[in-house]
Coordinates of N, CA and C in Angstrom, one line a residue:
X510 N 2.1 35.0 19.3 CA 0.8 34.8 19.8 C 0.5 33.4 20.2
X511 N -0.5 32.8 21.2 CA -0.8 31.9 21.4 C -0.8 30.6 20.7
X512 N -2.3 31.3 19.4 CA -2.2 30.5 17.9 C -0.9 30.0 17.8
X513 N -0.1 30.7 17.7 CA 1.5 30.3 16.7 C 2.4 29.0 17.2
X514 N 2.1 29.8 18.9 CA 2.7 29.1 19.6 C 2.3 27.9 19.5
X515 N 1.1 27.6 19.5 CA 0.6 25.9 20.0 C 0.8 25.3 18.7
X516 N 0.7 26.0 17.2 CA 0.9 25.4 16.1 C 2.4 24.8 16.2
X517 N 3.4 25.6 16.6 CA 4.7 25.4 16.6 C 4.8 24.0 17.3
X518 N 4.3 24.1 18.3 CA 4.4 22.9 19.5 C 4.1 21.7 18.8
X519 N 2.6 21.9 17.9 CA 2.3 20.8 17.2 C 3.1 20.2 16.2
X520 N 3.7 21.3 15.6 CA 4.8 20.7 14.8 C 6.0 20.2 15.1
X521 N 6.7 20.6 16.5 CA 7.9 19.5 17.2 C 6.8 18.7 17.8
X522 N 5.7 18.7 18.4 CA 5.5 17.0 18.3 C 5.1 15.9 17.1
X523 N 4.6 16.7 16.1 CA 4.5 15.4 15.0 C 6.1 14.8 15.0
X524 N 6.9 16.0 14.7 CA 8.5 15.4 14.5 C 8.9 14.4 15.4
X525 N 8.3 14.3 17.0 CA 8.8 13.3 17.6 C 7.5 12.1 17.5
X526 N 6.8 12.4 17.1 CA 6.3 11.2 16.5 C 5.1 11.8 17.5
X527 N 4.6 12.1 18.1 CA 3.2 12.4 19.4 C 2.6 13.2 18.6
X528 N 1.6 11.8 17.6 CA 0.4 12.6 16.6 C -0.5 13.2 17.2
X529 N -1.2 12.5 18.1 CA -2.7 13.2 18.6 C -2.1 14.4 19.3
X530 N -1.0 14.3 20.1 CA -0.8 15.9 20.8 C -0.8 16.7 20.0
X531 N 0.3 16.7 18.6 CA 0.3 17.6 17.8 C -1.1 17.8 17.2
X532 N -1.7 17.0 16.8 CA -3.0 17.6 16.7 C -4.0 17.9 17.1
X533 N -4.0 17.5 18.5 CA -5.0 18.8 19.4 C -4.5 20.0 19.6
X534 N -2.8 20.1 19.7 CA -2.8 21.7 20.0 C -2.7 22.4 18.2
X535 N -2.8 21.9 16.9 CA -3.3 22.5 15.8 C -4.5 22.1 15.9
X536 N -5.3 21.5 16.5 CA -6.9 22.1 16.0 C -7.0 23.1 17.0
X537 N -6.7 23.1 18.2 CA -6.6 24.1 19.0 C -6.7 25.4 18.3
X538 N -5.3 25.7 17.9 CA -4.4 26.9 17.1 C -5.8 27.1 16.0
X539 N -6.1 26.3 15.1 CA -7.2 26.8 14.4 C -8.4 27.0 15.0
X540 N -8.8 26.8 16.0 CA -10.3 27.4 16.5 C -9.7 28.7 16.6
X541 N -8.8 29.3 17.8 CA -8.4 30.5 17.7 C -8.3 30.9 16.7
X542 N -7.3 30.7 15.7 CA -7.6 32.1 14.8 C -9.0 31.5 13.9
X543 N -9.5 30.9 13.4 CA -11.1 30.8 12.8 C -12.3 31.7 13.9
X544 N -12.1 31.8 15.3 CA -12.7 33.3 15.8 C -11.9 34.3 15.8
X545 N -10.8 34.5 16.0 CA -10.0 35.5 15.3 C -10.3 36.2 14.3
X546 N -10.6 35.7 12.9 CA -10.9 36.0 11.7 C -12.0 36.0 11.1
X547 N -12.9 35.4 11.9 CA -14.1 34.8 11.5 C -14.6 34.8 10.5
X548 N -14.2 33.5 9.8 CA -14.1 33.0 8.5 C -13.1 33.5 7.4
X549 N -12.5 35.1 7.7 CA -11.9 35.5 6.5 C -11.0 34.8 6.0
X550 N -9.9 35.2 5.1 CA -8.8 34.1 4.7 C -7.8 35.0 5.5
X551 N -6.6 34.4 6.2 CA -5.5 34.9 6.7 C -4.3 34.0 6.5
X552 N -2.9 34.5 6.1 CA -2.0 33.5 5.5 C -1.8 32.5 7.5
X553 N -2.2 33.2 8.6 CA -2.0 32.2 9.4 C -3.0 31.1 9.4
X554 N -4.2 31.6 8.8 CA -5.2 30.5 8.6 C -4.6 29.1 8.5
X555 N -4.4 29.7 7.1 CA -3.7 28.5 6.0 C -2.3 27.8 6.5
X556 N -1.8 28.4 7.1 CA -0.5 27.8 7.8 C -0.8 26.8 8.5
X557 N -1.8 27.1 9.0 CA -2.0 26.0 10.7 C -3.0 24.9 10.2
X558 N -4.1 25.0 8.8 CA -4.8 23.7 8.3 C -3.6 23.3 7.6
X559 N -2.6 23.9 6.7 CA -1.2 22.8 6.3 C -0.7 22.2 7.2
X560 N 0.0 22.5 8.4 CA 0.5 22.1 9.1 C -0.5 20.7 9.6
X561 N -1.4 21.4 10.2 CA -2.6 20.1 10.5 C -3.1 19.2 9.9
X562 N -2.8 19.4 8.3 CA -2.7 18.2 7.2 C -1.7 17.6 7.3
X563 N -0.3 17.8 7.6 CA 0.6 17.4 7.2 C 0.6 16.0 8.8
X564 N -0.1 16.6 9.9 CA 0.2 15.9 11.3 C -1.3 14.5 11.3
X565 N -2.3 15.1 10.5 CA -2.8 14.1 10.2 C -2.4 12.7 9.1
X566 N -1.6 13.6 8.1 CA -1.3 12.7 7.2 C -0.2 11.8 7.9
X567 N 0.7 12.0 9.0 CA 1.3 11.5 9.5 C 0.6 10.2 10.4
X568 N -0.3 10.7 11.0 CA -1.2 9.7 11.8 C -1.6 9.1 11.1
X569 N -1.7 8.7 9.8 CA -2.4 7.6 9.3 C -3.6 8.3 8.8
X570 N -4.0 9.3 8.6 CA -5.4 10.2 8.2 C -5.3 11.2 7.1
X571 N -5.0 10.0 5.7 CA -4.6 10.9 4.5 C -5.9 11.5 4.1
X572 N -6.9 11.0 3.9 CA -8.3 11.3 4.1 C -8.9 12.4 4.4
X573 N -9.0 12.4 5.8 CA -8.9 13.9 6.5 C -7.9 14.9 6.3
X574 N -6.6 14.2 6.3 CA -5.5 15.5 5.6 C -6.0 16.4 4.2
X575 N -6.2 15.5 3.6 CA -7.1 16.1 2.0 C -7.9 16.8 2.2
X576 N -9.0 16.8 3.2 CA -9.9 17.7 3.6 C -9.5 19.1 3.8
X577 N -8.9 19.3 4.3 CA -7.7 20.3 5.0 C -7.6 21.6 4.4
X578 N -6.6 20.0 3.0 CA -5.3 21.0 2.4 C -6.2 21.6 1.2
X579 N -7.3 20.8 0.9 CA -7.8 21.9 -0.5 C -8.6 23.3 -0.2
X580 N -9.6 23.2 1.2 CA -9.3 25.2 1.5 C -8.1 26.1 1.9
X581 N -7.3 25.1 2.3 CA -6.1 26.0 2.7 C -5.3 26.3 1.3
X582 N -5.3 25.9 0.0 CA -4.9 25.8 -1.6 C -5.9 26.9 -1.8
X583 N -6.9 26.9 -1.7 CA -8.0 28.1 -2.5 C -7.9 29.4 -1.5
X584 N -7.4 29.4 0.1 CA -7.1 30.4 0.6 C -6.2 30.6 0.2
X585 N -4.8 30.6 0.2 CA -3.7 30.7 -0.6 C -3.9 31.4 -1.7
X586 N -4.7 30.8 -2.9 CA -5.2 31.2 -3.9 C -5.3 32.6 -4.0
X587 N -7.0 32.4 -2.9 CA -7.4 34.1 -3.0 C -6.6 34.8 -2.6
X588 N -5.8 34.8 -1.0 CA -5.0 35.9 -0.7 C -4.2 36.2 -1.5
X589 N -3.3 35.4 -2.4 CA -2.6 36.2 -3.7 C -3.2 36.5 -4.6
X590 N -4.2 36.4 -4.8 CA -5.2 37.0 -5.7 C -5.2 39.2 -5.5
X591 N -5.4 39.1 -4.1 CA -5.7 40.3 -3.8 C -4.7 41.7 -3.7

């Protein structure tokens, strides 16, 4: 799907170092699925704010990365919960 795709992309560009690209196309990838889902928890949810922490934390934005990663930990959470 589209989501996936642009998440992926985001992720070979952190690898080559092109932070802001990778992170507009994962904030991208998360608007889509966040109306996708709308609001529920989905393990792609959580994939694409890790990954998006992981590309901020690369940019220099440990800060904002923490922001991230602790709903995408309590989504995780719940979905094994269920």
């Amino acid at each position: 799907d589209i989501a996936a795709s642009l998440n992926d992309r985001g992720r070979a560009r952190r690898i080559e170092g092109s932070y802001e690209e990778a992170i507009a196309d994962q904030r991208s990838a998360q608007t889509m699925l966040e109306r996708v889902f709308g609001g529920r928890d989905h393990p792609n949810v959580a994939r694409v704010l890790d990954d998006l922490a992981d590309s901020l934390q690369a940019a220099g934005s440990p800060t904002e990365a923490e922001t991230l990663r602790e709903p995408s930990q309590a989504m995780r959470a719940r979905l094994k919960s269920q």
